[in-house]
Amino acid sequence: MLKKILIVIVALLAAFLAVAAMQPDTFTVTRTATVAAAPETVFALVNDFHEWPKWSPWEQLDPNMTRTHTGSPAGQGASYAWTGNSDVGSGRMTIAESRPNEHVRIDLEFIEPFASKSITDFSFQPEGAGTKVEWKMSGDNNFISKIFGLLMGGMDKMVGPDFEKGLAQMKSAAESM
C-alpha cells in the first residue's frame, strides 16, 4: 500500500513539474487607467523617482525602507534602489528611455526575495481632457518562476492588483495637482 501511495505522489509531482515546464517562457502584466490631468502632469509622476512616494503601491508597505537615488535627477539615467522588509524586498530601477509626456521605460531588477529582471513601460496618451496611462511589465519566466507562478496564480494575479492600486493612487495624485 505504501508503495502505491509513493508512486501516486511521484506521479503527481512529475505531472505538476511537466505542467510547469509547459508554461509560457515570458510574462506580461498590463493595466490602464484614465486620469483627468494633462499628459505632462502624469508623466512627471513617473519620470522622476522622487515623485513615486505619491502614488507607488509599494512605497507605504515599509515605513523604514531605505531609498537611494543616483544618476540623473529624473528621466533617462535616473536610478532608484530600495531595501526593506519582506513586503518590499530589495531591488533597483533605472530609467532606460524617456520620451516627454509619451513614454517611460524602466529596467527593473529585484534582488530579494527572488532575483529577477523585468522591463516596465508606462505610456501616456491624451484622451479627451485627460490622459490614458498604460502600465506594463514584461519579463522572462525561468523554470522556478513557472513553478511559483502556478502555485500563486500567475504574474497577472500577483502583480495586477498592485498596478490597479498604483494607477488609482496616481490618478488621485495627478488630479489633485
PDB file of C-alpha atoms in Angstrom:
ATOM      1  CA  MET A   1       0.000   0.000   0.000  1.00  0.00           C
ATOM      2  CA  LEU A   2       2.794   2.425   0.923  1.00  0.00           C
ATOM      3  CA  LYS A   3       4.473   1.705  -2.404  1.00  0.00           C
ATOM      4  CA  LYS A   4       1.254   2.637  -4.291  1.00  0.00           C
ATOM      5  CA  ILE A   5       0.920   5.887  -2.337  1.00  0.00           C
ATOM      6  CA  LEU A   6       4.533   6.770  -3.087  1.00  0.00           C
ATOM      7  CA  ILE A   7       4.009   6.029  -6.794  1.00  0.00           C
ATOM      8  CA  VAL A   8       0.928   8.290  -6.848  1.00  0.00           C
ATOM      9  CA  ILE A   9       2.828  11.097  -5.097  1.00  0.00           C
ATOM     10  CA  VAL A  10       5.759  10.815  -7.526  1.00  0.00           C
ATOM     11  CA  ALA A  11       3.360  10.743 -10.493  1.00  0.00           C
ATOM     12  CA  LEU A  12       1.530  13.855  -9.244  1.00  0.00           C
ATOM     13  CA  LEU A  13       4.811  15.679  -8.685  1.00  0.00           C
ATOM     14  CA  ALA A  14       6.020  14.703 -12.160  1.00  0.00           C
ATOM     15  CA  ALA A  15       2.727  15.897 -13.675  1.00  0.00           C
ATOM     16  CA  PHE A  16       2.978  19.213 -11.806  1.00  0.00           C
ATOM     17  CA  LEU A  17       6.566  19.738 -12.999  1.00  0.00           C
ATOM     18  CA  ALA A  18       5.551  18.842 -16.572  1.00  0.00           C
ATOM     19  CA  VAL A  19       2.729  21.399 -16.470  1.00  0.00           C
ATOM     20  CA  ALA A  20       5.163  23.989 -15.062  1.00  0.00           C
ATOM     21  CA  ALA A  21       7.641  23.292 -17.857  1.00  0.00           C
ATOM     22  CA  MET A  22       4.912  23.959 -20.439  1.00  0.00           C
ATOM     23  CA  GLN A  23       4.093  27.421 -19.076  1.00  0.00           C
ATOM     24  CA  PRO A  24       4.990  30.417 -21.272  1.00  0.00           C
ATOM     25  CA  ASP A  25       8.649  31.461 -21.311  1.00  0.00           C
ATOM     26  CA  THR A  26       7.667  35.123 -20.868  1.00  0.00           C
ATOM     27  CA  PHE A  27       5.021  37.086 -18.975  1.00  0.00           C
ATOM     28  CA  THR A  28       3.301  40.414 -19.425  1.00  0.00           C
ATOM     29  CA  VAL A  29       1.101  42.252 -16.945  1.00  0.00           C
ATOM     30  CA  THR A  30      -0.792  45.308 -18.204  1.00  0.00           C
ATOM     31  CA  ARG A  31      -3.233  47.701 -16.591  1.00  0.00           C
ATOM     32  CA  THR A  32      -4.644  51.021 -17.811  1.00  0.00           C
ATOM     33  CA  ALA A  33      -6.422  53.967 -16.275  1.00  0.00           C
ATOM     34  CA  THR A  34      -7.698  57.314 -17.466  1.00  0.00           C
ATOM     35  CA  VAL A  35      -6.541  60.289 -15.435  1.00  0.00           C
ATOM     36  CA  ALA A  36      -8.227  63.691 -15.549  1.00  0.00           C
ATOM     37  CA  ALA A  37      -4.913  65.509 -15.931  1.00  0.00           C
ATOM     38  CA  ALA A  38      -2.648  66.534 -18.792  1.00  0.00           C
ATOM     39  CA  PRO A  39      -0.032  64.032 -20.025  1.00  0.00           C
ATOM     40  CA  GLU A  40       2.800  66.221 -18.710  1.00  0.00           C
ATOM     41  CA  THR A  41       1.359  66.076 -15.186  1.00  0.00           C
ATOM     42  CA  VAL A  42       1.063  62.282 -15.137  1.00  0.00           C
ATOM     43  CA  PHE A  43       4.385  61.804 -16.937  1.00  0.00           C
ATOM     44  CA  ALA A  44       6.175  63.872 -14.268  1.00  0.00           C
ATOM     45  CA  LEU A  45       4.949  61.490 -11.535  1.00  0.00           C
ATOM     46  CA  VAL A  46       6.587  58.527 -13.280  1.00  0.00           C
ATOM     47  CA  ASN A  47       9.663  60.121 -14.859  1.00  0.00           C
ATOM     48  CA  ASP A  48      11.047  61.278 -11.503  1.00  0.00           C
ATOM     49  CA  PHE A  49      11.558  58.567  -8.856  1.00  0.00           C
ATOM     50  CA  HIS A  50      11.365  61.266  -6.168  1.00  0.00           C
ATOM     51  CA  GLU A  51       7.637  61.529  -7.069  1.00  0.00           C
ATOM     52  CA  TRP A  52       6.889  57.810  -6.658  1.00  0.00           C
ATOM     53  CA  PRO A  53       6.019  58.031  -2.929  1.00  0.00           C
ATOM     54  CA  LYS A  54       2.916  59.986  -4.014  1.00  0.00           C
ATOM     55  CA  TRP A  55       1.464  57.017  -5.887  1.00  0.00           C
ATOM     56  CA  SER A  56       3.517  53.788  -5.864  1.00  0.00           C
ATOM     57  CA  PRO A  57       1.600  50.892  -4.292  1.00  0.00           C
ATOM     58  CA  TRP A  58       4.766  49.627  -2.585  1.00  0.00           C
ATOM     59  CA  GLU A  59       6.061  52.836  -1.004  1.00  0.00           C
ATOM     60  CA  GLN A  60       3.931  52.593   2.148  1.00  0.00           C
ATOM     61  CA  LEU A  61       4.490  48.877   2.837  1.00  0.00           C
ATOM     62  CA  ASP A  62       7.615  49.527   4.876  1.00  0.00           C
ATOM     63  CA  PRO A  63       7.947  52.876   6.681  1.00  0.00           C
ATOM     64  CA  ASN A  64      11.616  52.062   7.416  1.00  0.00           C
ATOM     65  CA  MET A  65      12.519  51.239   3.803  1.00  0.00           C
ATOM     66  CA  THR A  66      15.812  52.789   2.697  1.00  0.00           C
ATOM     67  CA  ARG A  67      15.842  54.539  -0.671  1.00  0.00           C
ATOM     68  CA  THR A  68      18.811  55.639  -2.725  1.00  0.00           C
ATOM     69  CA  HIS A  69      18.587  57.912  -5.775  1.00  0.00           C
ATOM     70  CA  THR A  70      21.557  58.023  -8.161  1.00  0.00           C
ATOM     71  CA  GLY A  71      22.271  59.113 -11.707  1.00  0.00           C
ATOM     72  CA  SER A  72      20.177  61.795 -13.360  1.00  0.00           C
ATOM     73  CA  PRO A  73      17.660  63.599 -11.131  1.00  0.00           C
ATOM     74  CA  ALA A  74      14.866  62.450 -13.486  1.00  0.00           C
ATOM     75  CA  GLY A  75      14.450  60.891 -16.907  1.00  0.00           C
ATOM     76  CA  GLN A  76      16.900  58.646 -18.691  1.00  0.00           C
ATOM     77  CA  GLY A  77      19.708  57.549 -16.378  1.00  0.00           C
ATOM     78  CA  ALA A  78      17.797  58.174 -13.140  1.00  0.00           C
ATOM     79  CA  SER A  79      18.133  55.249 -10.772  1.00  0.00           C
ATOM     80  CA  TYR A  80      16.327  54.273  -7.599  1.00  0.00           C
ATOM     81  CA  ALA A  81      17.321  51.456  -5.236  1.00  0.00           C
ATOM     82  CA  TRP A  82      15.435  50.242  -2.189  1.00  0.00           C
ATOM     83  CA  THR A  83      15.915  47.852   0.694  1.00  0.00           C
ATOM     84  CA  GLY A  84      13.083  47.000   3.008  1.00  0.00           C
ATOM     85  CA  ASN A  85      11.190  44.384   4.923  1.00  0.00           C
ATOM     86  CA  SER A  86       9.848  41.132   3.475  1.00  0.00           C
ATOM     87  CA  ASP A  87       6.902  43.001   1.920  1.00  0.00           C
ATOM     88  CA  VAL A  88       9.130  45.095  -0.361  1.00  0.00           C
ATOM     89  CA  GLY A  89      12.431  43.191  -0.514  1.00  0.00           C
ATOM     90  CA  SER A  90      15.225  44.968  -2.307  1.00  0.00           C
ATOM     91  CA  GLY A  91      15.927  45.993  -5.851  1.00  0.00           C
ATOM     92  CA  ARG A  92      16.755  48.717  -8.311  1.00  0.00           C
ATOM     93  CA  MET A  93      15.013  50.623 -11.105  1.00  0.00           C
ATOM     94  CA  THR A  94      16.743  52.633 -13.804  1.00  0.00           C
ATOM     95  CA  ILE A  95      15.001  54.747 -16.423  1.00  0.00           C
ATOM     96  CA  ALA A  96      16.305  53.389 -19.722  1.00  0.00           C
ATOM     97  CA  GLU A  97      14.185  55.555 -22.014  1.00  0.00           C
ATOM     98  CA  SER A  98      12.147  58.689 -21.521  1.00  0.00           C
ATOM     99  CA  ARG A  99      10.110  60.485 -24.179  1.00  0.00           C
ATOM    100  CA  PRO A 100       8.473  63.543 -22.579  1.00  0.00           C
ATOM    101  CA  ASN A 101       4.754  63.142 -21.970  1.00  0.00           C
ATOM    102  CA  GLU A 102       4.633  59.898 -24.018  1.00  0.00           C
ATOM    103  CA  HIS A 103       6.645  57.013 -22.607  1.00  0.00           C
ATOM    104  CA  VAL A 104       8.966  55.870 -19.811  1.00  0.00           C
ATOM    105  CA  ARG A 105      10.811  52.517 -19.947  1.00  0.00           C
ATOM    106  CA  ILE A 106      12.367  51.214 -16.748  1.00  0.00           C
ATOM    107  CA  ASP A 107      14.852  48.399 -16.238  1.00  0.00           C
ATOM    108  CA  LEU A 108      13.617  46.706 -13.076  1.00  0.00           C
ATOM    109  CA  GLU A 109      15.798  44.357 -11.049  1.00  0.00           C
ATOM    110  CA  PHE A 110      14.580  42.550  -7.962  1.00  0.00           C
ATOM    111  CA  ILE A 111      17.346  41.293  -5.694  1.00  0.00           C
ATOM    112  CA  GLU A 112      15.324  39.949  -2.756  1.00  0.00           C
ATOM    113  CA  PRO A 113      13.308  37.917  -2.019  1.00  0.00           C
ATOM    114  CA  PHE A 114      13.803  36.448  -5.519  1.00  0.00           C
ATOM    115  CA  ALA A 115      16.307  37.682  -8.081  1.00  0.00           C
ATOM    116  CA  SER A 116      14.691  38.645 -11.382  1.00  0.00           C
ATOM    117  CA  LYS A 117      14.807  41.269 -14.099  1.00  0.00           C
ATOM    118  CA  SER A 118      11.891  42.818 -15.938  1.00  0.00           C
ATOM    119  CA  ILE A 119      11.067  45.724 -18.197  1.00  0.00           C
ATOM    120  CA  THR A 120       8.403  48.174 -17.083  1.00  0.00           C
ATOM    121  CA  ASP A 121       6.774  50.528 -19.572  1.00  0.00           C
ATOM    122  CA  PHE A 122       4.497  53.478 -18.902  1.00  0.00           C
ATOM    123  CA  SER A 123       2.690  55.034 -21.860  1.00  0.00           C
ATOM    124  CA  PHE A 124       0.756  58.303 -21.764  1.00  0.00           C
ATOM    125  CA  GLN A 125      -1.815  59.188 -24.431  1.00  0.00           C
ATOM    126  CA  PRO A 126      -4.106  62.208 -24.468  1.00  0.00           C
ATOM    127  CA  GLU A 127      -7.704  61.099 -24.105  1.00  0.00           C
ATOM    128  CA  GLY A 128     -10.358  63.788 -24.072  1.00  0.00           C
ATOM    129  CA  ALA A 129      -9.444  66.262 -21.343  1.00  0.00           C
ATOM    130  CA  GLY A 130      -7.220  63.697 -19.625  1.00  0.00           C
ATOM    131  CA  THR A 131      -4.579  61.046 -20.167  1.00  0.00           C
ATOM    132  CA  LYS A 132      -4.796  57.326 -20.734  1.00  0.00           C
ATOM    133  CA  VAL A 133      -1.977  55.686 -18.757  1.00  0.00           C
ATOM    134  CA  GLU A 134      -0.802  52.172 -19.541  1.00  0.00           C
ATOM    135  CA  TRP A 135       1.467  50.370 -17.051  1.00  0.00           C
ATOM    136  CA  LYS A 136       3.062  47.216 -18.408  1.00  0.00           C
ATOM    137  CA  MET A 137       5.683  44.849 -17.011  1.00  0.00           C
ATOM    138  CA  SER A 138       7.224  42.029 -19.005  1.00  0.00           C
ATOM    139  CA  GLY A 139       9.973  39.544 -18.390  1.00  0.00           C
ATOM    140  CA  ASP A 140      11.223  36.005 -18.683  1.00  0.00           C
ATOM    141  CA  ASN A 141       9.779  33.024 -16.854  1.00  0.00           C
ATOM    142  CA  ASN A 142      12.551  30.647 -15.847  1.00  0.00           C
ATOM    143  CA  PHE A 143      11.580  27.220 -14.515  1.00  0.00           C
ATOM    144  CA  ILE A 144      11.445  28.379 -10.895  1.00  0.00           C
ATOM    145  CA  SER A 145       9.248  31.350 -11.927  1.00  0.00           C
ATOM    146  CA  LYS A 146       6.939  28.981 -13.783  1.00  0.00           C
ATOM    147  CA  ILE A 147       6.537  26.796 -10.679  1.00  0.00           C
ATOM    148  CA  PHE A 148       5.996  29.838  -8.451  1.00  0.00           C
ATOM    149  CA  GLY A 149       3.502  31.248 -10.953  1.00  0.00           C
ATOM    150  CA  LEU A 150       1.490  28.034 -10.951  1.00  0.00           C
ATOM    151  CA  LEU A 151       1.382  27.998  -7.166  1.00  0.00           C
ATOM    152  CA  MET A 152       0.475  31.697  -6.865  1.00  0.00           C
ATOM    153  CA  GLY A 153      -1.893  32.001  -9.854  1.00  0.00           C
ATOM    154  CA  GLY A 154       0.497  33.691 -12.294  1.00  0.00           C
ATOM    155  CA  MET A 155       2.161  37.072 -12.531  1.00  0.00           C
ATOM    156  CA  ASP A 156      -1.033  38.804 -13.597  1.00  0.00           C
ATOM    157  CA  LYS A 157      -2.778  37.696 -10.417  1.00  0.00           C
ATOM    158  CA  MET A 158       0.250  38.523  -8.249  1.00  0.00           C
ATOM    159  CA  VAL A 159       1.122  41.948  -9.689  1.00  0.00           C
ATOM    160  CA  GLY A 160      -2.064  43.128 -11.423  1.00  0.00           C
ATOM    161  CA  PRO A 161      -3.849  44.250  -8.228  1.00  0.00           C
ATOM    162  CA  ASP A 162      -0.776  46.293  -7.233  1.00  0.00           C
ATOM    163  CA  PHE A 163      -0.812  48.001 -10.644  1.00  0.00           C
ATOM    164  CA  GLU A 164      -4.509  48.784 -10.206  1.00  0.00           C
ATOM    165  CA  LYS A 165      -3.871  50.280  -6.762  1.00  0.00           C
ATOM    166  CA  GLY A 166      -0.896  52.271  -8.070  1.00  0.00           C
ATOM    167  CA  LEU A 167      -2.860  53.654 -11.007  1.00  0.00           C
ATOM    168  CA  ALA A 168      -5.706  54.682  -8.676  1.00  0.00           C
ATOM    169  CA  GLN A 169      -3.194  56.467  -6.422  1.00  0.00           C
ATOM    170  CA  MET A 170      -1.512  58.031  -9.460  1.00  0.00           C
ATOM    171  CA  LYS A 171      -4.923  59.271 -10.634  1.00  0.00           C
ATOM    172  CA  SER A 172      -5.603  60.803  -7.233  1.00  0.00           C
ATOM    173  CA  ALA A 173      -2.162  62.434  -7.055  1.00  0.00           C
ATOM    174  CA  ALA A 174      -2.285  63.832 -10.605  1.00  0.00           C
ATOM    175  CA  GLU A 175      -5.841  65.110 -10.305  1.00  0.00           C
ATOM    176  CA  SER A 176      -5.067  66.923  -7.055  1.00  0.00           C
ATOM    177  CA  MET A 177      -2.072  68.773  -8.531  1.00  0.00           C
TER     178      MET A 177
END
